[in-house]
């Protein structure tokens, strides 16, 4: 739970756990289970939507231009690196 809260982008959840701690362990466990269920469901749904979106992309045209895309990426990275350093 501590690791999940540390890596979570939602820092406000800690206040709920502190408030629940004053009411008993059962409320802390209930909030932890809700937090786990909502976070897991959200991640699964976002991955599902991303996967469905990726299936709609025309990958065949990207396969034919893979060398050009790689070359442009390498040149752009070199130019950006030159100006950053």
PDB file of N, CA and C in Angstrom:
ATOM      1  N   UNK A   1       0.831  -1.193   0.000  1.00  0.00           N
ATOM      2  CA  UNK A   1       0.000   0.000   0.000  1.00  0.00           C
ATOM      3  C   UNK A   1       0.869   1.248   0.000  1.00  0.00           C
ATOM      4  N   UNK A   2       1.940   1.227   0.750  1.00  0.00           N
ATOM      5  CA  UNK A   2       2.829   2.383   0.815  1.00  0.00           C
ATOM      6  C   UNK A   2       3.486   2.621  -0.533  1.00  0.00           C
ATOM      7  N   UNK A   3       3.932   1.561  -1.195  1.00  0.00           N
ATOM      8  CA  UNK A   3       4.565   1.700  -2.502  1.00  0.00           C
ATOM      9  C   UNK A   3       3.560   2.205  -3.528  1.00  0.00           C
ATOM     10  N   UNK A   4       2.347   1.693  -3.498  1.00  0.00           N
ATOM     11  CA  UNK A   4       1.314   2.144  -4.436  1.00  0.00           C
ATOM     12  C   UNK A   4       1.003   3.613  -4.229  1.00  0.00           C
ATOM     13  N   UNK A   5       0.952   4.038  -2.978  1.00  0.00           N
ATOM     14  CA  UNK A   5       0.669   5.445  -2.713  1.00  0.00           C
ATOM     15  C   UNK A   5       1.857   6.320  -3.104  1.00  0.00           C
ATOM     16  N   UNK A   6       3.089   5.799  -2.971  1.00  0.00           N
ATOM     17  CA  UNK A   6       4.276   6.572  -3.329  1.00  0.00           C
ATOM     18  C   UNK A   6       4.344   6.817  -4.829  1.00  0.00           C
ATOM     19  N   UNK A   7       4.025   5.811  -5.623  1.00  0.00           N
ATOM     20  CA  UNK A   7       4.094   5.937  -7.074  1.00  0.00           C
ATOM     21  C   UNK A   7       2.809   6.478  -7.692  1.00  0.00           C
ATOM     22  N   UNK A   8       1.816   6.704  -6.900  1.00  0.00           N
ATOM     23  CA  UNK A   8       0.533   7.184  -7.406  1.00  0.00           C
ATOM     24  C   UNK A   8       0.611   8.664  -7.758  1.00  0.00           C
ATOM     25  N   UNK A   9      -0.014   9.064  -8.863  1.00  0.00           N
ATOM     26  CA  UNK A   9      -0.048  10.494  -9.188  1.00  0.00           C
ATOM     27  C   UNK A   9      -1.044  11.262  -8.324  1.00  0.00           C
ATOM     28  N   UNK A  10      -1.843  10.557  -7.556  1.00  0.00           N
ATOM     29  CA  UNK A  10      -2.873  11.192  -6.736  1.00  0.00           C
ATOM     30  C   UNK A  10      -2.401  11.249  -5.287  1.00  0.00           C
ATOM     31  N   UNK A  11      -1.843  12.369  -4.884  1.00  0.00           N
ATOM     32  CA  UNK A  11      -1.340  12.504  -3.517  1.00  0.00           C
ATOM     33  C   UNK A  11      -2.458  12.725  -2.511  1.00  0.00           C
ATOM     34  N   UNK A  12      -3.626  13.102  -2.970  1.00  0.00           N
ATOM     35  CA  UNK A  12      -4.725  13.401  -2.061  1.00  0.00           C
ATOM     36  C   UNK A  12      -5.267  12.166  -1.366  1.00  0.00           C
ATOM     37  N   UNK A  13      -4.954  10.987  -1.855  1.00  0.00           N
ATOM     38  CA  UNK A  13      -5.476   9.759  -1.258  1.00  0.00           C
ATOM     39  C   UNK A  13      -4.915   9.549   0.146  1.00  0.00           C
ATOM     40  N   UNK A  14      -3.736  10.094   0.416  1.00  0.00           N
ATOM     41  CA  UNK A  14      -3.131   9.918   1.737  1.00  0.00           C
ATOM     42  C   UNK A  14      -3.986  10.537   2.830  1.00  0.00           C
ATOM     43  N   UNK A  15      -4.629  11.643   2.533  1.00  0.00           N
ATOM     44  CA  UNK A  15      -5.487  12.286   3.534  1.00  0.00           C
ATOM     45  C   UNK A  15      -6.649  11.375   3.916  1.00  0.00           C
ATOM     46  N   UNK A  16      -7.194  10.660   2.952  1.00  0.00           N
ATOM     47  CA  UNK A  16      -8.287   9.729   3.256  1.00  0.00           C
ATOM     48  C   UNK A  16      -7.817   8.610   4.180  1.00  0.00           C
ATOM     49  N   UNK A  17      -6.604   8.116   3.944  1.00  0.00           N
ATOM     50  CA  UNK A  17      -6.083   7.063   4.805  1.00  0.00           C
ATOM     51  C   UNK A  17      -5.818   7.581   6.218  1.00  0.00           C
ATOM     52  N   UNK A  18      -5.333   8.806   6.327  1.00  0.00           N
ATOM     53  CA  UNK A  18      -5.107   9.371   7.662  1.00  0.00           C
ATOM     54  C   UNK A  18      -6.423   9.562   8.409  1.00  0.00           C
ATOM     55  N   UNK A  19      -7.436  10.033   7.706  1.00  0.00           N
ATOM     56  CA  UNK A  19      -8.746  10.198   8.345  1.00  0.00           C
ATOM     57  C   UNK A  19      -9.367   8.852   8.713  1.00  0.00           C
ATOM     58  N   UNK A  20      -9.188   7.869   7.850  1.00  0.00           N
ATOM     59  CA  UNK A  20      -9.760   6.548   8.124  1.00  0.00           C
ATOM     60  C   UNK A  20      -9.051   5.867   9.287  1.00  0.00           C
ATOM     61  N   UNK A  21      -7.774   6.176   9.484  1.00  0.00           N
ATOM     62  CA  UNK A  21      -7.034   5.572  10.582  1.00  0.00           C
ATOM     63  C   UNK A  21      -7.609   5.912  11.946  1.00  0.00           C
ATOM     64  N   UNK A  22      -8.264   7.057  12.040  1.00  0.00           N
ATOM     65  CA  UNK A  22      -8.870   7.452  13.310  1.00  0.00           C
ATOM     66  C   UNK A  22     -10.151   6.679  13.598  1.00  0.00           C
ATOM     67  N   UNK A  23     -10.720   6.043  12.582  1.00  0.00           N
ATOM     68  CA  UNK A  23     -11.992   5.332  12.752  1.00  0.00           C
ATOM     69  C   UNK A  23     -11.837   3.822  12.856  1.00  0.00           C
ATOM     70  N   UNK A  24     -10.669   3.312  12.589  1.00  0.00           N
ATOM     71  CA  UNK A  24     -10.465   1.877  12.741  1.00  0.00           C
ATOM     72  C   UNK A  24      -9.804   1.255  11.523  1.00  0.00           C
ATOM     73  N   UNK A  25      -9.288   0.047  11.752  1.00  0.00           N
ATOM     74  CA  UNK A  25      -8.591  -0.664  10.676  1.00  0.00           C
ATOM     75  C   UNK A  25      -9.526  -1.090   9.562  1.00  0.00           C
ATOM     76  N   UNK A  26     -10.763  -1.375   9.886  1.00  0.00           N
ATOM     77  CA  UNK A  26     -11.706  -1.835   8.857  1.00  0.00           C
ATOM     78  C   UNK A  26     -11.909  -0.767   7.793  1.00  0.00           C
ATOM     79  N   UNK A  27     -11.935   0.509   8.188  1.00  0.00           N
ATOM     80  CA  UNK A  27     -12.127   1.584   7.213  1.00  0.00           C
ATOM     81  C   UNK A  27     -10.872   1.780   6.359  1.00  0.00           C
ATOM     82  N   UNK A  28      -9.710   1.603   6.968  1.00  0.00           N
ATOM     83  CA  UNK A  28      -8.459   1.684   6.204  1.00  0.00           C
ATOM     84  C   UNK A  28      -8.424   0.580   5.153  1.00  0.00           C
ATOM     85  N   UNK A  29      -8.798  -0.642   5.552  1.00  0.00           N
ATOM     86  CA  UNK A  29      -8.830  -1.754   4.597  1.00  0.00           C
ATOM     87  C   UNK A  29      -9.877  -1.528   3.509  1.00  0.00           C
ATOM     88  N   UNK A  30     -11.007  -0.966   3.878  1.00  0.00           N
ATOM     89  CA  UNK A  30     -12.060  -0.693   2.896  1.00  0.00           C
ATOM     90  C   UNK A  30     -11.589   0.329   1.867  1.00  0.00           C
ATOM     91  N   UNK A  31     -10.942   1.390   2.332  1.00  0.00           N
ATOM     92  CA  UNK A  31     -10.435   2.410   1.404  1.00  0.00           C
ATOM     93  C   UNK A  31      -9.321   1.824   0.539  1.00  0.00           C
ATOM     94  N   UNK A  32      -8.468   0.984   1.131  1.00  0.00           N
ATOM     95  CA  UNK A  32      -7.398   0.356   0.356  1.00  0.00           C
ATOM     96  C   UNK A  32      -7.967  -0.544  -0.736  1.00  0.00           C
ATOM     97  N   UNK A  33      -9.007  -1.302  -0.420  1.00  0.00           N
ATOM     98  CA  UNK A  33      -9.628  -2.166  -1.431  1.00  0.00           C
ATOM     99  C   UNK A  33     -10.311  -1.350  -2.524  1.00  0.00           C
ATOM    100  N   UNK A  34     -10.982  -0.277  -2.129  1.00  0.00           N
ATOM    101  CA  UNK A  34     -11.599   0.599  -3.134  1.00  0.00           C
ATOM    102  C   UNK A  34     -10.540   1.233  -4.027  1.00  0.00           C
ATOM    103  N   UNK A  35      -9.467   1.697  -3.424  1.00  0.00           N
ATOM    104  CA  UNK A  35      -8.366   2.317  -4.166  1.00  0.00           C
ATOM    105  C   UNK A  35      -7.766   1.321  -5.155  1.00  0.00           C
ATOM    106  N   UNK A  36      -7.549   0.092  -4.694  1.00  0.00           N
ATOM    107  CA  UNK A  36      -7.005  -0.954  -5.553  1.00  0.00           C
ATOM    108  C   UNK A  36      -7.950  -1.272  -6.705  1.00  0.00           C
ATOM    109  N   UNK A  37      -9.239  -1.429  -6.409  1.00  0.00           N
ATOM    110  CA  UNK A  37     -10.214  -1.794  -7.440  1.00  0.00           C
ATOM    111  C   UNK A  37     -10.369  -0.687  -8.476  1.00  0.00           C
ATOM    112  N   UNK A  38     -10.476   0.547  -8.027  1.00  0.00           N
ATOM    113  CA  UNK A  38     -10.670   1.657  -8.961  1.00  0.00           C
ATOM    114  C   UNK A  38      -9.426   1.867  -9.815  1.00  0.00           C
ATOM    115  N   UNK A  39      -8.241   1.789  -9.202  1.00  0.00           N
ATOM    116  CA  UNK A  39      -6.997   1.968  -9.957  1.00  0.00           C
ATOM    117  C   UNK A  39      -6.814   0.856 -10.981  1.00  0.00           C
ATOM    118  N   UNK A  40      -7.050  -0.380 -10.576  1.00  0.00           N
ATOM    119  CA  UNK A  40      -6.898  -1.507 -11.496  1.00  0.00           C
ATOM    120  C   UNK A  40      -7.906  -1.433 -12.633  1.00  0.00           C
ATOM    121  N   UNK A  41      -9.149  -1.116 -12.316  1.00  0.00           N
ATOM    122  CA  UNK A  41     -10.169  -1.003 -13.365  1.00  0.00           C
ATOM    123  C   UNK A  41      -9.826   0.119 -14.335  1.00  0.00           C
ATOM    124  N   UNK A  42      -9.342   1.225 -13.821  1.00  0.00           N
ATOM    125  CA  UNK A  42      -8.956   2.333 -14.691  1.00  0.00           C
ATOM    126  C   UNK A  42      -7.821   1.966 -15.623  1.00  0.00           C
ATOM    127  N   UNK A  43      -6.811   1.275 -15.107  1.00  0.00           N
ATOM    128  CA  UNK A  43      -5.689   0.867 -15.949  1.00  0.00           C
ATOM    129  C   UNK A  43      -6.123  -0.126 -17.014  1.00  0.00           C
ATOM    130  N   UNK A  44      -6.945  -1.083 -16.628  1.00  0.00           N
ATOM    131  CA  UNK A  44      -7.412  -2.087 -17.594  1.00  0.00           C
ATOM    132  C   UNK A  44      -8.226  -1.421 -18.698  1.00  0.00           C
ATOM    133  N   UNK A  45      -9.096  -0.493 -18.334  1.00  0.00           N
ATOM    134  CA  UNK A  45      -9.900   0.198 -19.347  1.00  0.00           C
ATOM    135  C   UNK A  45      -9.038   1.045 -20.274  1.00  0.00           C
ATOM    136  N   UNK A  46      -8.055   1.756 -19.721  1.00  0.00           N
ATOM    137  CA  UNK A  46      -7.192   2.578 -20.570  1.00  0.00           C
ATOM    138  C   UNK A  46      -6.365   1.724 -21.521  1.00  0.00           C
ATOM    139  N   UNK A  47      -5.873   0.586 -21.048  1.00  0.00           N
ATOM    140  CA  UNK A  47      -5.118  -0.308 -21.930  1.00  0.00           C
ATOM    141  C   UNK A  47      -6.026  -0.874 -23.009  1.00  0.00           C
ATOM    142  N   UNK A  48      -7.244  -1.196 -22.655  1.00  0.00           N
ATOM    143  CA  UNK A  48      -8.197  -1.730 -23.642  1.00  0.00           C
ATOM    144  C   UNK A  48      -8.497  -0.695 -24.724  1.00  0.00           C
ATOM    145  N   UNK A  49      -8.738   0.553 -24.314  1.00  0.00           N
ATOM    146  CA  UNK A  49      -9.013   1.609 -25.294  1.00  0.00           C
ATOM    147  C   UNK A  49      -7.794   1.867 -26.174  1.00  0.00           C
ATOM    148  N   UNK A  50      -6.601   1.853 -25.590  1.00  0.00           N
ATOM    149  CA  UNK A  50      -5.386   2.065 -26.376  1.00  0.00           C
ATOM    150  C   UNK A  50      -5.186   0.928 -27.372  1.00  0.00           C
ATOM    151  N   UNK A  51      -5.441  -0.294 -26.949  1.00  0.00           N
ATOM    152  CA  UNK A  51      -5.281  -1.441 -27.838  1.00  0.00           C
ATOM    153  C   UNK A  51      -6.258  -1.367 -29.005  1.00  0.00           C
ATOM    154  N   UNK A  52      -7.503  -1.016 -28.704  1.00  0.00           N
ATOM    155  CA  UNK A  52      -8.493  -0.895 -29.783  1.00  0.00           C
ATOM    156  C   UNK A  52      -8.103   0.218 -30.752  1.00  0.00           C
ATOM    157  N   UNK A  53      -7.539   1.299 -30.230  1.00  0.00           N
ATOM    158  CA  UNK A  53      -7.083   2.388 -31.087  1.00  0.00           C
ATOM    159  C   UNK A  53      -5.899   1.982 -31.944  1.00  0.00           C
ATOM    160  N   UNK A  54      -4.983   1.191 -31.381  1.00  0.00           N
ATOM    161  CA  UNK A  54      -3.825   0.740 -32.147  1.00  0.00           C
ATOM    162  C   UNK A  54      -4.214  -0.224 -33.255  1.00  0.00           C
ATOM    163  N   UNK A  55      -5.294  -0.952 -33.073  1.00  0.00           N
ATOM    164  CA  UNK A  55      -5.747  -1.855 -34.126  1.00  0.00           C
ATOM    165  C   UNK A  55      -6.252  -1.091 -35.344  1.00  0.00           C
ATOM    166  N   UNK A  56      -6.660   0.151 -35.155  1.00  0.00           N
ATOM    167  CA  UNK A  56      -7.192   0.949 -36.256  1.00  0.00           C
ATOM    168  C   UNK A  56      -6.104   1.636 -37.080  1.00  0.00           C
ATOM    169  N   UNK A  57      -4.862   1.643 -36.579  1.00  0.00           N
ATOM    170  CA  UNK A  57      -3.767   2.309 -37.280  1.00  0.00           C
ATOM    171  C   UNK A  57      -3.342   1.458 -38.471  1.00  0.00           C
ATOM    172  N   UNK A  58      -3.045   2.120 -39.582  1.00  0.00           N
ATOM    173  CA  UNK A  58      -2.586   1.438 -40.789  1.00  0.00           C
ATOM    174  C   UNK A  58      -1.080   1.190 -40.667  1.00  0.00           C
ATOM    175  N   UNK A  59      -0.701   0.030 -40.152  1.00  0.00           N
ATOM    176  CA  UNK A  59       0.702  -0.276 -39.920  1.00  0.00           C
ATOM    177  C   UNK A  59       1.435  -0.620 -41.216  1.00  0.00           C
ATOM    178  N   UNK A  60       0.706  -0.986 -42.255  1.00  0.00           N
ATOM    179  CA  UNK A  60       1.348  -1.383 -43.507  1.00  0.00           C
ATOM    180  C   UNK A  60       2.131  -0.227 -44.116  1.00  0.00           C
ATOM    181  N   UNK A  61       1.577   0.968 -44.083  1.00  0.00           N
ATOM    182  CA  UNK A  61       2.287   2.116 -44.654  1.00  0.00           C
ATOM    183  C   UNK A  61       3.514   2.477 -43.823  1.00  0.00           C
ATOM    184  N   UNK A  62       3.446   2.260 -42.510  1.00  0.00           N
ATOM    185  CA  UNK A  62       4.612   2.543 -41.673  1.00  0.00           C
ATOM    186  C   UNK A  62       5.732   1.533 -41.904  1.00  0.00           C
ATOM    187  N   UNK A  63       5.377   0.302 -42.243  1.00  0.00           N
ATOM    188  CA  UNK A  63       6.391  -0.716 -42.495  1.00  0.00           C
ATOM    189  C   UNK A  63       7.223  -0.368 -43.720  1.00  0.00           C
ATOM    190  N   UNK A  64       6.596   0.198 -44.735  1.00  0.00           N
ATOM    191  CA  UNK A  64       7.323   0.550 -45.951  1.00  0.00           C
ATOM    192  C   UNK A  64       8.230   1.750 -45.738  1.00  0.00           C
ATOM    193  N   UNK A  65       7.891   2.625 -44.811  1.00  0.00           N
ATOM    194  CA  UNK A  65       8.680   3.828 -44.569  1.00  0.00           C
ATOM    195  C   UNK A  65       9.489   3.747 -43.280  1.00  0.00           C
ATOM    196  N   UNK A  66       9.741   2.560 -42.775  1.00  0.00           N
ATOM    197  CA  UNK A  66      10.439   2.402 -41.500  1.00  0.00           C
ATOM    198  C   UNK A  66      11.859   2.961 -41.562  1.00  0.00           C
ATOM    199  N   UNK A  67      12.556   2.742 -42.655  1.00  0.00           N
ATOM    200  CA  UNK A  67      13.924   3.249 -42.791  1.00  0.00           C
ATOM    201  C   UNK A  67      13.974   4.766 -42.801  1.00  0.00           C
ATOM    202  N   UNK A  68      13.040   5.382 -43.502  1.00  0.00           N
ATOM    203  CA  UNK A  68      12.987   6.843 -43.564  1.00  0.00           C
ATOM    204  C   UNK A  68      12.652   7.420 -42.191  1.00  0.00           C
ATOM    205  N   UNK A  69      11.700   6.816 -41.516  1.00  0.00           N
ATOM    206  CA  UNK A  69      11.310   7.291 -40.179  1.00  0.00           C
ATOM    207  C   UNK A  69      12.481   7.153 -39.206  1.00  0.00           C
ATOM    208  N   UNK A  70      13.203   6.039 -39.270  1.00  0.00           N
ATOM    209  CA  UNK A  70      14.359   5.838 -38.401  1.00  0.00           C
ATOM    210  C   UNK A  70      15.452   6.851 -38.706  1.00  0.00           C
ATOM    211  N   UNK A  71      15.712   7.097 -39.973  1.00  0.00           N
ATOM    212  CA  UNK A  71      16.728   8.074 -40.364  1.00  0.00           C
ATOM    213  C   UNK A  71      16.398   9.478 -39.894  1.00  0.00           C
ATOM    214  N   UNK A  72      15.158   9.893 -40.090  1.00  0.00           N
ATOM    215  CA  UNK A  72      14.741  11.226 -39.648  1.00  0.00           C
ATOM    216  C   UNK A  72      14.851  11.341 -38.130  1.00  0.00           C
ATOM    217  N   UNK A  73      14.488  10.291 -37.429  1.00  0.00           N
ATOM    218  CA  UNK A  73      14.585  10.307 -35.968  1.00  0.00           C
ATOM    219  C   UNK A  73      16.037  10.435 -35.518  1.00  0.00           C
ATOM    220  N   UNK A  74      16.942   9.707 -36.149  1.00  0.00           N
ATOM    221  CA  UNK A  74      18.354   9.786 -35.779  1.00  0.00           C
ATOM    222  C   UNK A  74      18.943  11.155 -36.084  1.00  0.00           C
ATOM    223  N   UNK A  75      18.616  11.722 -37.234  1.00  0.00           N
ATOM    224  CA  UNK A  75      19.116  13.052 -37.586  1.00  0.00           C
ATOM    225  C   UNK A  75      18.566  14.102 -36.632  1.00  0.00           C
ATOM    226  N   UNK A  76      17.277  14.032 -36.331  1.00  0.00           N
ATOM    227  CA  UNK A  76      16.674  14.998 -35.408  1.00  0.00           C
ATOM    228  C   UNK A  76      17.285  14.875 -34.016  1.00  0.00           C
ATOM    229  N   UNK A  77      17.533  13.656 -33.568  1.00  0.00           N
ATOM    230  CA  UNK A  77      18.165  13.460 -32.265  1.00  0.00           C
ATOM    231  C   UNK A  77      19.579  14.032 -32.248  1.00  0.00           C
ATOM    232  N   UNK A  78      20.311  13.837 -33.319  1.00  0.00           N
ATOM    233  CA  UNK A  78      21.661  14.401 -33.409  1.00  0.00           C
ATOM    234  C   UNK A  78      21.658  15.916 -33.385  1.00  0.00           C
ATOM    235  N   UNK A  79      20.745  16.533 -34.110  1.00  0.00           N
ATOM    236  CA  UNK A  79      20.662  17.997 -34.137  1.00  0.00           C
ATOM    237  C   UNK A  79      20.268  18.541 -32.766  1.00  0.00           C
ATOM    238  N   UNK A  80      19.295  17.930 -32.137  1.00  0.00           N
ATOM    239  CA  UNK A  80      18.860  18.380 -30.806  1.00  0.00           C
ATOM    240  C   UNK A  80      19.989  18.208 -29.795  1.00  0.00           C
ATOM    241  N   UNK A  81      20.704  17.086 -29.868  1.00  0.00           N
ATOM    242  CA  UNK A  81      21.815  16.849 -28.946  1.00  0.00           C
ATOM    243  C   UNK A  81      22.927  17.863 -29.157  1.00  0.00           C
ATOM    244  N   UNK A  82      23.192  18.236 -30.397  1.00  0.00           N
ATOM    245  CA  UNK A  82      24.225  19.231 -30.691  1.00  0.00           C
ATOM    246  C   UNK A  82      23.898  20.573 -30.038  1.00  0.00           C
ATOM    247  N   UNK A  83      22.651  20.987 -30.107  1.00  0.00           N
ATOM    248  CA  UNK A  83      22.278  22.282 -29.545  1.00  0.00           C
ATOM    249  C   UNK A  83      22.087  22.243 -28.028  1.00  0.00           C
ATOM    250  N   UNK A  84      21.791  21.089 -27.474  1.00  0.00           N
ATOM    251  CA  UNK A  84      21.629  20.995 -26.017  1.00  0.00           C
ATOM    252  C   UNK A  84      22.990  21.028 -25.327  1.00  0.00           C
ATOM    253  N   UNK A  85      23.959  20.325 -25.894  1.00  0.00           N
ATOM    254  CA  UNK A  85      25.288  20.283 -25.268  1.00  0.00           C
ATOM    255  C   UNK A  85      26.080  21.381 -25.882  1.00  0.00           C
TER     256      UNK A  85
END
